[in-house]
CSV table of C-alpha atoms in Angstrom, one decimal:
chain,number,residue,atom,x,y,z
A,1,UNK,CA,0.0,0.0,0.0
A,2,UNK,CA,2.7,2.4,0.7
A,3,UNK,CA,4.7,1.8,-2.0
A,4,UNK,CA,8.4,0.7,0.6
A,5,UNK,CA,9.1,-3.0,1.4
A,6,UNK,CA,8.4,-3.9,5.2
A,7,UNK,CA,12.4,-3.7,6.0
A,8,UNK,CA,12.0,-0.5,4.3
A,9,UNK,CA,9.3,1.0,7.0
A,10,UNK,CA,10.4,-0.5,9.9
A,11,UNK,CA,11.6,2.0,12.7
A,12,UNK,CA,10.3,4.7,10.3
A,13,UNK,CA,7.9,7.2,10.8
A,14,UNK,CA,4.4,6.6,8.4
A,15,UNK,CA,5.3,10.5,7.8
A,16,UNK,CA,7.6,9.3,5.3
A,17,UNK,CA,5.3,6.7,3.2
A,18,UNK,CA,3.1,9.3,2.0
A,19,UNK,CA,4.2,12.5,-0.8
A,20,UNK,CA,6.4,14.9,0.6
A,21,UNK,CA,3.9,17.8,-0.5
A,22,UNK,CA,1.3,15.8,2.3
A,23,UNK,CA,3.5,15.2,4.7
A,24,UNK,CA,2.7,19.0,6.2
A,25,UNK,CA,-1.0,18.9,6.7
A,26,UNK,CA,-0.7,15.1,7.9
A,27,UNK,CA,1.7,16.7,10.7
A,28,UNK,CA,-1.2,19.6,11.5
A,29,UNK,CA,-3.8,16.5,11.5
A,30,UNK,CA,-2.0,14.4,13.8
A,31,UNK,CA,-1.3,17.9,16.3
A,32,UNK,CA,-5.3,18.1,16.4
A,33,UNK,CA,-6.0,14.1,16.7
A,34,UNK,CA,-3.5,14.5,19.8
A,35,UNK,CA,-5.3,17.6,21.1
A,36,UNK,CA,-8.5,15.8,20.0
A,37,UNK,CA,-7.6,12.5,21.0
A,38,UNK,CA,-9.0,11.4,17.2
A,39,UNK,CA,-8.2,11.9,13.6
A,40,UNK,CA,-8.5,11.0,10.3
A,41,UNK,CA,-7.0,12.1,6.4
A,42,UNK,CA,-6.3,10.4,3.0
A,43,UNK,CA,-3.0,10.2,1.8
A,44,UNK,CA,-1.5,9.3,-1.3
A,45,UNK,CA,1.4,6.6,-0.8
A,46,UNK,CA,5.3,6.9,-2.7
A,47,UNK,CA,3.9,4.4,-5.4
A,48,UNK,CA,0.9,7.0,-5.9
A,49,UNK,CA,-1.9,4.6,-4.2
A,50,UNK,CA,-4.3,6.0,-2.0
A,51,UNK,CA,-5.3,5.4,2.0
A,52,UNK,CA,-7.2,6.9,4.4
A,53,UNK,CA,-6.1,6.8,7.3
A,54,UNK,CA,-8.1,7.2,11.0
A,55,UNK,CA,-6.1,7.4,14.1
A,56,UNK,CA,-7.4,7.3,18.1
A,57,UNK,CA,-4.4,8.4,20.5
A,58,UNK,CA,-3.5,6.4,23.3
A,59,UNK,CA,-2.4,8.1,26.9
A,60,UNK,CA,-0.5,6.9,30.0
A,61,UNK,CA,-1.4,7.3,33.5
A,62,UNK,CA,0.2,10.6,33.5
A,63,UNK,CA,-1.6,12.0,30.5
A,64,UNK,CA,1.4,11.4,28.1
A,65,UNK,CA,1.3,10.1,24.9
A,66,UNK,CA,2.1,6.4,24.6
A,67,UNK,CA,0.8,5.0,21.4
A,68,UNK,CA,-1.8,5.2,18.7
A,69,UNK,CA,-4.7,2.8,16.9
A,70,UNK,CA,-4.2,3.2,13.4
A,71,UNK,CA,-7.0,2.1,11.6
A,72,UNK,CA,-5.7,2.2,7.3
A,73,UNK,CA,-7.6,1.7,4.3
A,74,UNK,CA,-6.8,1.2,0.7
A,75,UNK,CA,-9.2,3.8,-1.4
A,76,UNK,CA,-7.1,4.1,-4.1
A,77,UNK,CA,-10.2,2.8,-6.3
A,78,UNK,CA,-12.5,5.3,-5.5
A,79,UNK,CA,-9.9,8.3,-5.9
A,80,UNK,CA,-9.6,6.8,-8.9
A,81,UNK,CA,-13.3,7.0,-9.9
A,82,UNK,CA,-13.6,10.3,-8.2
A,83,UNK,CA,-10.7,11.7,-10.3
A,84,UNK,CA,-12.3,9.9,-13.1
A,85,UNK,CA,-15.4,12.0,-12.6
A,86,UNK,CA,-13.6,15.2,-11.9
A,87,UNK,CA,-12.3,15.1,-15.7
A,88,UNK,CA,-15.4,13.8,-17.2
A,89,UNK,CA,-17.1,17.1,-16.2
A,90,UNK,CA,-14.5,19.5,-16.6
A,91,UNK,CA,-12.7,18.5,-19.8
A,92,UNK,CA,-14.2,18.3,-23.7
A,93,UNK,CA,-14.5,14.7,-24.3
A,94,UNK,CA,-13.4,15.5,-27.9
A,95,UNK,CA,-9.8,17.7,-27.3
A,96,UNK,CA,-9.4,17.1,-24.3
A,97,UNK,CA,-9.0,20.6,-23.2
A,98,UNK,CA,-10.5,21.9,-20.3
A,99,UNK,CA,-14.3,22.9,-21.0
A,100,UNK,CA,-16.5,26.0,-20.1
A,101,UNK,CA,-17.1,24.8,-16.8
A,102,UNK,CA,-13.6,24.4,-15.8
A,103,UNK,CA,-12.5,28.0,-18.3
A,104,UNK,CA,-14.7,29.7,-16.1
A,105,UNK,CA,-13.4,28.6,-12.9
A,106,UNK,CA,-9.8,29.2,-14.1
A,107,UNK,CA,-10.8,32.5,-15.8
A,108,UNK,CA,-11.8,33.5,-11.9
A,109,UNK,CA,-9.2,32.0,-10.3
A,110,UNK,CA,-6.7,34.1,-12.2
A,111,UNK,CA,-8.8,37.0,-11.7
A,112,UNK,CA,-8.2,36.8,-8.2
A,113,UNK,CA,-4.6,36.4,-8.7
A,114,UNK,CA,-4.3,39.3,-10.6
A,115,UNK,CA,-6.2,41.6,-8.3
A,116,UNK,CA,-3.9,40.5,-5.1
A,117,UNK,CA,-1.0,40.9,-7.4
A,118,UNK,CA,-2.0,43.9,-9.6
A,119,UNK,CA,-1.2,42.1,-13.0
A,120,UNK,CA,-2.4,41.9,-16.1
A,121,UNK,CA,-4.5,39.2,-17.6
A,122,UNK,CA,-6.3,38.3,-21.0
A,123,UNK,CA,-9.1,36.3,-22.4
A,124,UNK,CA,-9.1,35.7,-25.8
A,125,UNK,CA,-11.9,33.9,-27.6
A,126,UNK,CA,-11.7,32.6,-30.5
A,127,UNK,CA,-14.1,31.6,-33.7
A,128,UNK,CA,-12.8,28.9,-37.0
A,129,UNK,CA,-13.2,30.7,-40.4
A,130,UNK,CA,-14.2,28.3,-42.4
A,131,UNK,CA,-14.6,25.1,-40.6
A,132,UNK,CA,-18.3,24.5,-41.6
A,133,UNK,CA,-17.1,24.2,-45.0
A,134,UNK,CA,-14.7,21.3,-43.8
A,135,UNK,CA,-17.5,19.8,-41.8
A,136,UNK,CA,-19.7,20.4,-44.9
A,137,UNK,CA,-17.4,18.5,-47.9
A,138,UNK,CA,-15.0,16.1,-45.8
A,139,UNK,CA,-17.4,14.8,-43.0
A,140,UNK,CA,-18.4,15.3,-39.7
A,141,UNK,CA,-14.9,12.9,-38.9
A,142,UNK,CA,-13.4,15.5,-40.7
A,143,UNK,CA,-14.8,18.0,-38.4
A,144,UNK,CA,-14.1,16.3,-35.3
A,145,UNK,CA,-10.5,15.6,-35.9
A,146,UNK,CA,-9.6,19.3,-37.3
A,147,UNK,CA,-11.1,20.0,-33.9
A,148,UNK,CA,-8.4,18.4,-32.2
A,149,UNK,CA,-5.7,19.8,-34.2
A,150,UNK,CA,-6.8,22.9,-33.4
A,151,UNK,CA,-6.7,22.2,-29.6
A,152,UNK,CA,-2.9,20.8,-30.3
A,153,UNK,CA,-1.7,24.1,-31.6
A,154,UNK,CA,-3.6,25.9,-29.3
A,155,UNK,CA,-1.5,24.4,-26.4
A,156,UNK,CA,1.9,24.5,-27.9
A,157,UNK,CA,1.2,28.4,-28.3
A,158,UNK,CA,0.9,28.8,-24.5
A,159,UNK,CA,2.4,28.9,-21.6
A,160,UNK,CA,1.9,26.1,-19.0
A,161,UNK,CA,0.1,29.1,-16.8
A,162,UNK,CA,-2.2,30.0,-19.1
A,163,UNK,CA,-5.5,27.8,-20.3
A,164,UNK,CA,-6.6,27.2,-23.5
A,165,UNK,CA,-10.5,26.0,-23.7
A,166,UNK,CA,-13.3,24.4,-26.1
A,167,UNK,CA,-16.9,26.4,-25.3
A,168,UNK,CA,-18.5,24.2,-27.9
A,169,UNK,CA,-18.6,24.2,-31.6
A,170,UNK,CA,-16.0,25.7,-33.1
A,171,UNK,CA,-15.6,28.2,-30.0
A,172,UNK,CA,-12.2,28.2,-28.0
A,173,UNK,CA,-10.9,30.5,-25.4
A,174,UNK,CA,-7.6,31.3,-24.1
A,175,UNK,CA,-6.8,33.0,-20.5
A,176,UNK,CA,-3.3,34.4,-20.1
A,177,UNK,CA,-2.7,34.8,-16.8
A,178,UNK,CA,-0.2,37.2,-15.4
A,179,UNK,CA,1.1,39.0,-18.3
A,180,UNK,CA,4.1,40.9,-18.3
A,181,UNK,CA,2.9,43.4,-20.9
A,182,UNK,CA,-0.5,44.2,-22.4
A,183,UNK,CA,0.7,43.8,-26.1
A,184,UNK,CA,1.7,40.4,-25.4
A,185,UNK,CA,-1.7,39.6,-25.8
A,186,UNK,CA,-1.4,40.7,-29.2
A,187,UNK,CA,1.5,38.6,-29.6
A,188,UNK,CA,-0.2,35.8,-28.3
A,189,UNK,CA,-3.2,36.5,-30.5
A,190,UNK,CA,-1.0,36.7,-33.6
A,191,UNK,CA,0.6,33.6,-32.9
A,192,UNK,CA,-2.2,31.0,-32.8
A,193,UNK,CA,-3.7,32.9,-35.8
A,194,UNK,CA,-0.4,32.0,-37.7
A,195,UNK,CA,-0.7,28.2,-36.4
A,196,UNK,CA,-4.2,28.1,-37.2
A,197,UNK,CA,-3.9,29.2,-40.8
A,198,UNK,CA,-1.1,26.3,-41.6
A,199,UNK,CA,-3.2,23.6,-43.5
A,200,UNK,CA,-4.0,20.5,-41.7
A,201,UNK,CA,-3.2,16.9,-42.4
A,202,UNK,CA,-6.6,15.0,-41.9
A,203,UNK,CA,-7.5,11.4,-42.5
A,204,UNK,CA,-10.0,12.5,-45.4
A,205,UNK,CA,-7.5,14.9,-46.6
A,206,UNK,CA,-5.8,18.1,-46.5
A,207,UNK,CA,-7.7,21.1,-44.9
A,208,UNK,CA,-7.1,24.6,-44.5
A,209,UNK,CA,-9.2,27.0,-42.1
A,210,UNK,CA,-8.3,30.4,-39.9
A,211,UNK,CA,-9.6,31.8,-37.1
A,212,UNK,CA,-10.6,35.0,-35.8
A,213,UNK,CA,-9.7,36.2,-32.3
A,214,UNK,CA,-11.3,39.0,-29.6
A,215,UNK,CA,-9.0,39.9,-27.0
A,216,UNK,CA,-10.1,41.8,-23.6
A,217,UNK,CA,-7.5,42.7,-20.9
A,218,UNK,CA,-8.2,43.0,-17.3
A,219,UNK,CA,-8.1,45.6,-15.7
A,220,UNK,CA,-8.5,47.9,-18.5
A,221,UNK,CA,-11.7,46.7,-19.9
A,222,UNK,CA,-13.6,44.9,-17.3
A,223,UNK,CA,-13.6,43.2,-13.8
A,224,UNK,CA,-15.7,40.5,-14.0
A,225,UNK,CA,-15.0,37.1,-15.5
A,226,UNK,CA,-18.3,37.7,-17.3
A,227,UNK,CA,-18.0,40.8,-18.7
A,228,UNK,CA,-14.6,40.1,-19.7
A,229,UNK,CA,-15.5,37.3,-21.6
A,230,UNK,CA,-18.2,39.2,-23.2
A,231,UNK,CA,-15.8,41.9,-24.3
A,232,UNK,CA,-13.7,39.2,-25.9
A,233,UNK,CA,-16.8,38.0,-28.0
A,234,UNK,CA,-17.7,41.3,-29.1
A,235,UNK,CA,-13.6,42.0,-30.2
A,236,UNK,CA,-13.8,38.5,-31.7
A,237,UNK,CA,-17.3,39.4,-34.2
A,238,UNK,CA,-15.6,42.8,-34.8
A,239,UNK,CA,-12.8,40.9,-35.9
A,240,UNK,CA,-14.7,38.6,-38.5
A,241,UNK,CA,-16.6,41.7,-39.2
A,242,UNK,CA,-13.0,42.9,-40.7
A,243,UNK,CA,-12.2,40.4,-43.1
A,244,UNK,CA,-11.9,37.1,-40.4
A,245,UNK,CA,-8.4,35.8,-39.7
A,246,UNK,CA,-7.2,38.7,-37.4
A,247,UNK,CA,-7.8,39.7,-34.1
A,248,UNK,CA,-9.2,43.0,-32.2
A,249,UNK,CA,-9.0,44.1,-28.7
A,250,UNK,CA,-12.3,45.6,-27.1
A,251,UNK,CA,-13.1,48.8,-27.4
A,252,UNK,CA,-15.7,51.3,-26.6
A,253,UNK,CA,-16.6,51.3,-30.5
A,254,UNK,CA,-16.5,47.2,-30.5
A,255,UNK,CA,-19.3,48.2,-27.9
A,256,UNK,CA,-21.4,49.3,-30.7
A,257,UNK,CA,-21.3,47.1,-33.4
């Protein structure tokens, strides 16, 4: 279960069967099951199974600590399942990139970030020119696979802090968190729009689409993970508006068309 041979654990402390990135809270869980006189906690063991472990501390006469009932289960097979789940509802079965649910929740997360750090973030959203057309003469396979292409590039364009998302369709969205400069945005923008616009190797044959891109920056266009979202959207139409395979940042006058 923990991953060590028994001549390996003996005379050592459980402490050191479990990830060295645990081993802190398991040390504030056994301080309250002393004070408590009970505790409990899962742990994940050095050959990445998991336990849960519940503990009932054992006193002398005197009121001094002389031992412990450890009671340990194996639950590795439901963290499993749970983890299992977890991606299930937060990932597009199809790319495999994080969905809307979990854009959102990184979109605020970073938000809150930036606020306690006065930074700089972005959200770009982003719209295909032309992939009904692929959909339309090579297949719905077609379709499907171009669509996880597409999620390919996106990722090698990024950083490993920043998300790149499917909404649905032939929506993505991209959050750069912590941005040195505004314009790199821009860069960003210009970047993925360069990838996009290489032609694509598909099953049912060569394909060639590009994209157009909105980009809103916190703080200097909105606050909210809504409303800087919907900035991006607007940017994006105003791009398409302009000939497609471009980008535009939000403005006042994006505002209006």
């Amino acid at each position: 279960m923990t991953g060590l041979s028994v001549e390996a654990v003996m005379g050592r402390s459980w402490l050191d069967c479990i990830h060295s990135d645990q081993r802190v809270e398991a040390r504030q869980r056994m301080g309250i099951g002393q004070a408590l006189r009970i505790g409990d906690g899962e742990f994940q063991g050095l050959a990445d199974q998991w336990f849960s472990a519940h503990w009932s501390t054992l006193y002398d006469g005197q009121g001094v600590v002389s031992g412990a009932i450890v009671i340990i289960n194996d639950i590795t097979e439901r963290r499993l399942r749970e983890q299992e789940n977890w991606e299930l509802a937060h990932f597009d079965g199809l790319t495999q990139l994080p969905n809307r649910i979990l854009f959102w929740n990184r979109l605020e997360y970073a938000l809150r970030l930036a606020h306690r750090n006065q930074q700089t973030i972005a959200v770009l959203w982003l719209d295909l020119d032309g992939f009904k057309a692929v959909n339309d003469q090579l297949g719905h396979a077609a379709g499907d696979e171009l669509l996880c292409q597409v999620g390919q590039r996106l990722q090698t364009s990024l950083r490993d802090s920043d998300t790149a998302a499917r909404m649905g369709g032939d929506e993505f969205t991209v959050v750069l968190a912590s941005m040195a400069h505004p314009q790199d945005a821009a860069s960003v923008a210009q970047k993925i729009i360069d990838l996009i616009h290489q032609p694509f190797a598909l099953t049912q044959g060569p394909a060639q689409i590009s994209t157009s891109i909105g980009i809103a920056l916190y703080p200097d266009h909105a606050h909210t993970a809504k409303e800087l979202a919907h900035c991006a959207d607007l940017a994006m139409y105003a791009a398409k508006q302009a000939g497609k395979n471009g980008w535009r940042l939000w403005n006042s006058a994006t505002s209006m068309a």
